mmCIF file of N, CA and C in Angstrom:
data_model
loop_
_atom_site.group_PDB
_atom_site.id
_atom_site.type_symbol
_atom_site.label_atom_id
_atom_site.label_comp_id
_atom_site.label_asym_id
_atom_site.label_seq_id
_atom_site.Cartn_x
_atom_site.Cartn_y
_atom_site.Cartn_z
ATOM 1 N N UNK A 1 18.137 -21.495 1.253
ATOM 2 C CA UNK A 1 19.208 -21.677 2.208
ATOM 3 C C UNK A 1 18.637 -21.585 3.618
ATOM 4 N N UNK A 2 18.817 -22.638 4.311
ATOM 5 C CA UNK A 2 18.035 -22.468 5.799
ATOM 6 C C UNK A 2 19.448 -22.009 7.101
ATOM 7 N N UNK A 3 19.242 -21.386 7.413
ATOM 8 C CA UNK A 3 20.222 -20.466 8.851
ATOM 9 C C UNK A 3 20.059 -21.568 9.793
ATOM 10 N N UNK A 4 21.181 -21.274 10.838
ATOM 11 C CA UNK A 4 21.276 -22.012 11.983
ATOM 12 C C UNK A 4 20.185 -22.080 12.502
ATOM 13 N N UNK A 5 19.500 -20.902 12.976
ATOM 14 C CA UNK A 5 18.147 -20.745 13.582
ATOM 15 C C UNK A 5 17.348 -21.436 13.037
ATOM 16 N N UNK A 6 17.101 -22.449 12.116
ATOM 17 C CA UNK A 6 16.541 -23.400 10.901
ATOM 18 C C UNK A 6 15.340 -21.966 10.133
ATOM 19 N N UNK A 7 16.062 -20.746 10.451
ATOM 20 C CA UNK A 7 14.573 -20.019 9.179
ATOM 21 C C UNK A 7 15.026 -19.478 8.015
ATOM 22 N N UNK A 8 14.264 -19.657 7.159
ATOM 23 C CA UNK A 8 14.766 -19.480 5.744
ATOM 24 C C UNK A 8 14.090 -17.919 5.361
ATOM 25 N N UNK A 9 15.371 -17.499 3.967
ATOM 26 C CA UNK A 9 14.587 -15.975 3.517
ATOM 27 C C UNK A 9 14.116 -16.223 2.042
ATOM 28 N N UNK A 10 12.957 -15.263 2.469
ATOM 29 C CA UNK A 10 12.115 -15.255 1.175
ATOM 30 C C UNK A 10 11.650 -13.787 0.729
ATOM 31 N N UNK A 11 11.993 -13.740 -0.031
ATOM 32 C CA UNK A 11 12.099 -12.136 -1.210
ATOM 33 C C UNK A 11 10.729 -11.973 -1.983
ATOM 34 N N UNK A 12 10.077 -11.061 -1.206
ATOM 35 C CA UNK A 12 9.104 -10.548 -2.105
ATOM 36 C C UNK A 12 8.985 -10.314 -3.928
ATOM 37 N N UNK A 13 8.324 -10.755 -4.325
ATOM 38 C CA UNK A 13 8.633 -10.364 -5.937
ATOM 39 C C UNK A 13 7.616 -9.400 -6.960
ATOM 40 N N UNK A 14 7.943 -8.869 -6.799
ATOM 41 C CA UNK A 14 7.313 -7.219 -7.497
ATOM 42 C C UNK A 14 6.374 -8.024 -9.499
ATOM 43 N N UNK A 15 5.495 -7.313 -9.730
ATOM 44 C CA UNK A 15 5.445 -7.837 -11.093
ATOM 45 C C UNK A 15 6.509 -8.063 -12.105
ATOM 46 N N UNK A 16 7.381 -6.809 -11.872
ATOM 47 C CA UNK A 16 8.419 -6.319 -12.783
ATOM 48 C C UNK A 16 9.730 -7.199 -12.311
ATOM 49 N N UNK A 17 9.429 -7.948 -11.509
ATOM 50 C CA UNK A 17 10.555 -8.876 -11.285
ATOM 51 C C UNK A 17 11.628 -8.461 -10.214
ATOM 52 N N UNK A 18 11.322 -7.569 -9.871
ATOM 53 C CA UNK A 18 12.044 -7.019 -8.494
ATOM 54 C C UNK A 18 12.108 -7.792 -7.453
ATOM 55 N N UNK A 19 12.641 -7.274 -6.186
ATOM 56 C CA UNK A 19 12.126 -8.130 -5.193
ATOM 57 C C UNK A 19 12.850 -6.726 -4.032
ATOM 58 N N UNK A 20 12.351 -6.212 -3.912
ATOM 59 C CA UNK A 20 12.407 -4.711 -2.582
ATOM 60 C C UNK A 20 12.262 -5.075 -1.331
ATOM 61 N N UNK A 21 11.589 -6.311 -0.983
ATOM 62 C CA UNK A 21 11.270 -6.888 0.560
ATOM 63 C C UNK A 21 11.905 -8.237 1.165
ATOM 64 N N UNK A 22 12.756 -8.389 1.886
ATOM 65 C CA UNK A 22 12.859 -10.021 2.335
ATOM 66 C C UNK A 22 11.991 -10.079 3.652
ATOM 67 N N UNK A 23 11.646 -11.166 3.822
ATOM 68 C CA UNK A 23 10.832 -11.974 4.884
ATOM 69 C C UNK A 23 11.405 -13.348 5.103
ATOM 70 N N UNK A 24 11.605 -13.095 6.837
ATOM 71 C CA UNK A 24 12.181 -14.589 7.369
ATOM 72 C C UNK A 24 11.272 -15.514 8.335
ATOM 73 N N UNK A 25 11.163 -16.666 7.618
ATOM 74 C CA UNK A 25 10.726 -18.005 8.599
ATOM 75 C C UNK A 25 11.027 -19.372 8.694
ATOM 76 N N UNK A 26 10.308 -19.727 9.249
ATOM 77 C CA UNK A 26 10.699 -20.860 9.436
ATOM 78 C C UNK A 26 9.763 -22.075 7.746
ATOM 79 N N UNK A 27 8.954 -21.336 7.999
ATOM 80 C CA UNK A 27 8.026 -22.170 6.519
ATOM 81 C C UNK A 27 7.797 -21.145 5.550
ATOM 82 N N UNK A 28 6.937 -21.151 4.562
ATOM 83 C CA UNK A 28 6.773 -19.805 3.210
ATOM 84 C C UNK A 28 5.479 -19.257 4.031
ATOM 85 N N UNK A 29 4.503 -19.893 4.371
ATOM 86 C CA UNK A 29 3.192 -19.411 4.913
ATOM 87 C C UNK A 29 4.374 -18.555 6.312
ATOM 88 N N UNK A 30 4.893 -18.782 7.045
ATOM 89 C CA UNK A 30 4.859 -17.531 7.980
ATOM 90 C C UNK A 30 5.457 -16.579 7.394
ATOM 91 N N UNK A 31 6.636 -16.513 6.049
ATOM 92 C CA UNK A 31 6.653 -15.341 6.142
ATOM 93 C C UNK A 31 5.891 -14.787 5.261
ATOM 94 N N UNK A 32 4.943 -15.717 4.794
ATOM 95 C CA UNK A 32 4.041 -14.988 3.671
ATOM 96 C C UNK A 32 2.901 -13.764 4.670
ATOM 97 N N UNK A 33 2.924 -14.365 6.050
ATOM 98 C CA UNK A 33 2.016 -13.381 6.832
ATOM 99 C C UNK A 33 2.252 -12.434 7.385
ATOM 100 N N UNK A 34 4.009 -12.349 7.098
ATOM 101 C CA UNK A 34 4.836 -10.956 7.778
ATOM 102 C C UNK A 34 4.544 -10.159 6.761
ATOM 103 N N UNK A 35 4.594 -10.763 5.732
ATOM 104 C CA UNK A 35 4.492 -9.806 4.329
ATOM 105 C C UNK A 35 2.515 -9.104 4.344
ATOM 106 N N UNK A 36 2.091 -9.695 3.894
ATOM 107 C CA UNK A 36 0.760 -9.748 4.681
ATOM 108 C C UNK A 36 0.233 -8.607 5.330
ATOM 109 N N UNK A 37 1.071 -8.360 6.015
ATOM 110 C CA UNK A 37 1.009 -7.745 7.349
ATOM 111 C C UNK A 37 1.345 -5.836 6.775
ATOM 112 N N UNK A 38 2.393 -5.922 5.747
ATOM 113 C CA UNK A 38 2.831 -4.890 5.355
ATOM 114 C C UNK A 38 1.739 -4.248 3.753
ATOM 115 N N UNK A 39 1.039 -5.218 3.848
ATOM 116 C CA UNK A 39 0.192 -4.711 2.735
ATOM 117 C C UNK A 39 -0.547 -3.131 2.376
ATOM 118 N N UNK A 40 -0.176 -2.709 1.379
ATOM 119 C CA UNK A 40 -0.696 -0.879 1.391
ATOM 120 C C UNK A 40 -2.334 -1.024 1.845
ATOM 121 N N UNK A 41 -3.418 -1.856 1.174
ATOM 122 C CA UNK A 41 -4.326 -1.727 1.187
ATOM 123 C C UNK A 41 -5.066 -2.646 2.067
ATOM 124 N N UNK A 42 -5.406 -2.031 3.045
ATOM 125 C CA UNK A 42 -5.891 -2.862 4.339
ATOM 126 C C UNK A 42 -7.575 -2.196 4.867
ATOM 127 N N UNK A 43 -8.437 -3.419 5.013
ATOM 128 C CA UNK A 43 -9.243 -3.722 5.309
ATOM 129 C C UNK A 43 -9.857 -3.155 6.861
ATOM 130 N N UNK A 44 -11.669 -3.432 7.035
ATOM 131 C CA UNK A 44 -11.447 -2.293 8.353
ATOM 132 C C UNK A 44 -11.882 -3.821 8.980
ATOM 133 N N UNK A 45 -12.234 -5.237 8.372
ATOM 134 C CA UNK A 45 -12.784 -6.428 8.897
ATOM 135 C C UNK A 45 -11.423 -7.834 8.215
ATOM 136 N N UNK A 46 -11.759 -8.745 8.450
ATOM 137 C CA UNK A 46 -11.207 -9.513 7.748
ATOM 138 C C UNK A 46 -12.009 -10.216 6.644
ATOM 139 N N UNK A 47 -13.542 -9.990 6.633
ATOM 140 C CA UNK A 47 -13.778 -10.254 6.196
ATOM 141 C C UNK A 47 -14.065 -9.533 4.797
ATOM 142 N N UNK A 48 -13.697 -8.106 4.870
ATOM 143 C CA UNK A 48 -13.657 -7.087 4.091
ATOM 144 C C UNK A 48 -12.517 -6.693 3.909
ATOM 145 N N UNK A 49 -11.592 -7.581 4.110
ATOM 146 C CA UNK A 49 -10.477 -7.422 3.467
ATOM 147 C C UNK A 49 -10.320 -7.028 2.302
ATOM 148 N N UNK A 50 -9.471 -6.286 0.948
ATOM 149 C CA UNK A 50 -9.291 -6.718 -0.149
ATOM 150 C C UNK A 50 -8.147 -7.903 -0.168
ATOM 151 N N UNK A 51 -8.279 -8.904 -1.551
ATOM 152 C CA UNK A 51 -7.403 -9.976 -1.282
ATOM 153 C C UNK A 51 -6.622 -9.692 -2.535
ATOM 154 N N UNK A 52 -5.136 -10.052 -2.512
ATOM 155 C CA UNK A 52 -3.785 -9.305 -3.098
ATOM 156 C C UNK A 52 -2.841 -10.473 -3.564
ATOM 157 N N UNK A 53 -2.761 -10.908 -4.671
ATOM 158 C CA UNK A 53 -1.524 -12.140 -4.844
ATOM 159 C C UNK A 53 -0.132 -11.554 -4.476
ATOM 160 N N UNK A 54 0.314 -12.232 -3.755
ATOM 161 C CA UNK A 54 1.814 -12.322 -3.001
ATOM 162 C C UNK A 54 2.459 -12.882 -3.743
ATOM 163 N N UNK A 55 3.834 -12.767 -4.272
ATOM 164 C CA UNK A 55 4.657 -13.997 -4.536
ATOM 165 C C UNK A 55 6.584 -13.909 -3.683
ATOM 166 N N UNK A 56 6.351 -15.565 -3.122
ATOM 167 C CA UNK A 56 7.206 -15.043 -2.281
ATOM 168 C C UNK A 56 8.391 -15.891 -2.636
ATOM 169 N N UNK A 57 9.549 -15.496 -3.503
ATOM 170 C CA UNK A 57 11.177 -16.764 -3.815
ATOM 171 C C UNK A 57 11.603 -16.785 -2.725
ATOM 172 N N UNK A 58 12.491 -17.887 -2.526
ATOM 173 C CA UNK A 58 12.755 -18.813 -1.377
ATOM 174 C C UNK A 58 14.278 -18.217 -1.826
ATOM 175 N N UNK A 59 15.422 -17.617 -1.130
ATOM 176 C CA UNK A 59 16.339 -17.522 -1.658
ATOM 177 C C UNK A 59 17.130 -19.065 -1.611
ATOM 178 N N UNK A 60 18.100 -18.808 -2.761
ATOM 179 C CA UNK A 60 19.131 -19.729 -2.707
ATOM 180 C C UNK A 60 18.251 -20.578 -3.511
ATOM 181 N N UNK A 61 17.179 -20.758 -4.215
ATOM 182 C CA UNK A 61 16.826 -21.527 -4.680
ATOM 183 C C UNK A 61 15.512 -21.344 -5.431
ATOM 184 N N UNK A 62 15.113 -21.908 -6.979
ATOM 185 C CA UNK A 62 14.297 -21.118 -8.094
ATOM 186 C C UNK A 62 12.392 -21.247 -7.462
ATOM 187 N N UNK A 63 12.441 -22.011 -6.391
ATOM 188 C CA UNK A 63 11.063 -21.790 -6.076
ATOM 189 C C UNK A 63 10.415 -20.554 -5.823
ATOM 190 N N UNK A 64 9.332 -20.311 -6.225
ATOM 191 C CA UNK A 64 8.328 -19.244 -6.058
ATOM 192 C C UNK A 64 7.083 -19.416 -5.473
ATOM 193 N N UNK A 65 6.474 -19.239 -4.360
ATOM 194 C CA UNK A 65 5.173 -19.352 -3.692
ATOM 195 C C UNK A 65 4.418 -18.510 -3.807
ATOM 196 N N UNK A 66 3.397 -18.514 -3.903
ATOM 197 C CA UNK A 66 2.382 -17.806 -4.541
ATOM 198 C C UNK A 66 0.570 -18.077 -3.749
ATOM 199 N N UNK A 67 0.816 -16.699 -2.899
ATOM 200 C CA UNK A 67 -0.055 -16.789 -1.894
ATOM 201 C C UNK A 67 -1.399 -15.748 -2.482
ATOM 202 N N UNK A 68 -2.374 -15.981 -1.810
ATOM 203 C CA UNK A 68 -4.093 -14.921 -1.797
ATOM 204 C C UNK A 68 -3.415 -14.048 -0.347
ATOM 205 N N UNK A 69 -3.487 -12.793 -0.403
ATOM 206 C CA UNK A 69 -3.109 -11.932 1.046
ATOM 207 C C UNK A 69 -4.132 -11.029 1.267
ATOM 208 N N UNK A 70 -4.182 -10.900 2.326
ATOM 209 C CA UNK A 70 -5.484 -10.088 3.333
ATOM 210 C C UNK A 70 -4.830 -9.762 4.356
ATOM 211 N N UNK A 71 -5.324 -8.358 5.044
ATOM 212 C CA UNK A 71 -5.238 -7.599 5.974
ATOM 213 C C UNK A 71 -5.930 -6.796 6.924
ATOM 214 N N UNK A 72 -5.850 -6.496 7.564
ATOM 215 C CA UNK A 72 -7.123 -5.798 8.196
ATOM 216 C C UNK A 72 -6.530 -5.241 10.024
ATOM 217 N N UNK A 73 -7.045 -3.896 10.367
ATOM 218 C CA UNK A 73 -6.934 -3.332 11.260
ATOM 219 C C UNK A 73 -8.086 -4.276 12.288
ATOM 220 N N UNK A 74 -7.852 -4.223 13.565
ATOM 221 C CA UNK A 74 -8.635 -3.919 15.026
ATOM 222 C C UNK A 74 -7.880 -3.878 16.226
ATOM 223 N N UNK A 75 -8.542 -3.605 16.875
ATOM 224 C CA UNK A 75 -8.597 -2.939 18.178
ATOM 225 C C UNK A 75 -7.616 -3.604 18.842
ATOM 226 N N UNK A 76 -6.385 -3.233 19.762
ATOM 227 C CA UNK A 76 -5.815 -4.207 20.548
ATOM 228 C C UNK A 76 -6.094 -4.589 21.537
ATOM 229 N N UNK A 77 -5.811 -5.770 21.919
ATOM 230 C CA UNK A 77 -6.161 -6.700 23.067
ATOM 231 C C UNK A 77 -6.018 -5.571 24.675
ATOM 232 N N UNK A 78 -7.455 -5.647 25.412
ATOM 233 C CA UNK A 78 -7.158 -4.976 26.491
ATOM 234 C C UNK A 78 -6.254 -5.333 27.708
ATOM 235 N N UNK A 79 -5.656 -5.981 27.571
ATOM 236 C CA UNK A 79 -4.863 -6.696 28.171
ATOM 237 C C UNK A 79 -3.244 -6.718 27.446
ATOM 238 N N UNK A 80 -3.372 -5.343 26.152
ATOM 239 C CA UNK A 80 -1.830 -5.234 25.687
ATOM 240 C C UNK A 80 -0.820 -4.261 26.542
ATOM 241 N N UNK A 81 0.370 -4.350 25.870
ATOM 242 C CA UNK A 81 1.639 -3.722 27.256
ATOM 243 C C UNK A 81 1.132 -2.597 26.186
ATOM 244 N N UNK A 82 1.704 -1.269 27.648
ATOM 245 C CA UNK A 82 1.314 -0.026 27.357
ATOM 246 C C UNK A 82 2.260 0.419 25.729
ATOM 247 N N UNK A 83 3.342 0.045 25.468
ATOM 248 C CA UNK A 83 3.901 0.342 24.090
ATOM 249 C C UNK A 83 3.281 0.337 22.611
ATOM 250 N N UNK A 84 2.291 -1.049 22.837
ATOM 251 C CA UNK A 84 1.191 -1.708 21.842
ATOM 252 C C UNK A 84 0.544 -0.184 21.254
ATOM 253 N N UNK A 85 0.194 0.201 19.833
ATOM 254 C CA UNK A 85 -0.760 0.965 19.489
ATOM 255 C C UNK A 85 -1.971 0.074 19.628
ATOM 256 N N UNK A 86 -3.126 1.326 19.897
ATOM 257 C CA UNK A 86 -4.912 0.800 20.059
ATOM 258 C C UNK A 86 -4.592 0.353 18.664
ATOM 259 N N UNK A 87 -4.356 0.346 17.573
ATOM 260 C CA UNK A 87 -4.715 -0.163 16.317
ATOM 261 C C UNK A 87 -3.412 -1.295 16.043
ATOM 262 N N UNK A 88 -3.885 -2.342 15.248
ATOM 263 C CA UNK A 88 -2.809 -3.057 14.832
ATOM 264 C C UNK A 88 -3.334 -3.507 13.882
ATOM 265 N N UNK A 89 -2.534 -4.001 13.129
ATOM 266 C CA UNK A 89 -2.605 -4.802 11.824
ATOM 267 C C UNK A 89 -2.698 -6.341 11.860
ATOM 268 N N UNK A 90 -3.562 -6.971 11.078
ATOM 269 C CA UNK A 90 -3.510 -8.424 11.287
ATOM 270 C C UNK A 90 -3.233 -9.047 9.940
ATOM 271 N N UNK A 91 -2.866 -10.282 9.283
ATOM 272 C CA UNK A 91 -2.603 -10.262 8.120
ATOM 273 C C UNK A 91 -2.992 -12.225 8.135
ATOM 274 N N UNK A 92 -3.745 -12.518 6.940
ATOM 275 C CA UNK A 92 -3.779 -13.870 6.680
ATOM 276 C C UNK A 92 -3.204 -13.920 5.338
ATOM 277 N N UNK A 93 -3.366 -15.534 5.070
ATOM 278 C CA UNK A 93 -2.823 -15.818 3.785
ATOM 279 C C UNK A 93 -3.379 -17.509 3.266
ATOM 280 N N UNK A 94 -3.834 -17.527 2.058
ATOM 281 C CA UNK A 94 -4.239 -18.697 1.656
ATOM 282 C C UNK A 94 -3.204 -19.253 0.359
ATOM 283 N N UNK A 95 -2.794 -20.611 0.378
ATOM 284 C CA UNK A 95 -1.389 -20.748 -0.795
ATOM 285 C C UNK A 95 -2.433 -21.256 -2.413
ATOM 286 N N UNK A 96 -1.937 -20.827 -2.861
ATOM 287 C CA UNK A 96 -2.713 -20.760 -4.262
ATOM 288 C C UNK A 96 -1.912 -21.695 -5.377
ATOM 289 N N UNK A 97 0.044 -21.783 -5.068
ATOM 290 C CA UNK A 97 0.529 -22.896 -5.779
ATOM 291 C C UNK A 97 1.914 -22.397 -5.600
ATOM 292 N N UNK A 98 2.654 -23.304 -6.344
ATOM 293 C CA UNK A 98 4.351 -23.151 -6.472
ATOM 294 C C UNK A 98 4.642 -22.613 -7.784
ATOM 295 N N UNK A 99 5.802 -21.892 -8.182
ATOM 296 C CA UNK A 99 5.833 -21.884 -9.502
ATOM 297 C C UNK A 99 7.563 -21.931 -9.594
ATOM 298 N N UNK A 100 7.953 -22.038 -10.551
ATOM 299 C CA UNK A 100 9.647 -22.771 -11.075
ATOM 300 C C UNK A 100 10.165 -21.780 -11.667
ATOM 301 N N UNK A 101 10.767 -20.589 -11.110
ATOM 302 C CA UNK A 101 11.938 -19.784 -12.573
ATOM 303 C C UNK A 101 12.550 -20.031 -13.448
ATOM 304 N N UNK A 102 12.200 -19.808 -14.589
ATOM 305 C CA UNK A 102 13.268 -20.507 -15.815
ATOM 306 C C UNK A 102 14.355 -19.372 -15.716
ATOM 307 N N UNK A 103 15.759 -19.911 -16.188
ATOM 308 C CA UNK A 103 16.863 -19.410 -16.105
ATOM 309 C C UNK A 103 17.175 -19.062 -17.338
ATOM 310 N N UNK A 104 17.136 -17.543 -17.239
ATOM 311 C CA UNK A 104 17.097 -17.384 -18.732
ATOM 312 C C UNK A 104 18.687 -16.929 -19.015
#
């Protein structure tokens, strides 16, 4: 279902079939990087990331996206507003495929 604002929500999905998190964007990759972003196990590089399958349903509809997720701390920009913590979180994401819910 896409909102006036044209961004759509997408529900985290737990193994067990849950879904405890929504994330809103405009495409699945941005909110796959909000999600991303909230990952427990985070990296001190990006390149030392650990990498984490995501899966993210599109509400209102049986698609499932299914992302590679990485995270990782550094330093903030010296040039951030004084509110900014020195540490922040950064989060990527690579799409790995779609998958279809059967309706059981």
């Amino acid at each position: 279902m896409v909102r006036e604002d044209g961004k759509r929500n997408f529900a985290l999905r737990e193994s067990d079939g849950s879904e405890p998190s929504v994330f809103s964007g405009n495409t699945p990759r941005q909110a796959a990087k909000k999600a991303a972003r909230r990952l427990s196990d985070v990296g001190d590089s990006e390149e030392s990331a650990p990498r984490v399958e995501i899966r993210l349903r599109e509400k209102g509809t049986d698609k499932v996206h299914i992302y590679e997720a990485w995270a990782w701390e550094e330093t903030s920009p010296e040039d951030s507003p004084d509110w900014m913590p020195q540490q922040i979180t950064k989060g990527n994401v690579s799409k790995k495929g779609i998958e279809h819910l059967e309706e059981v």
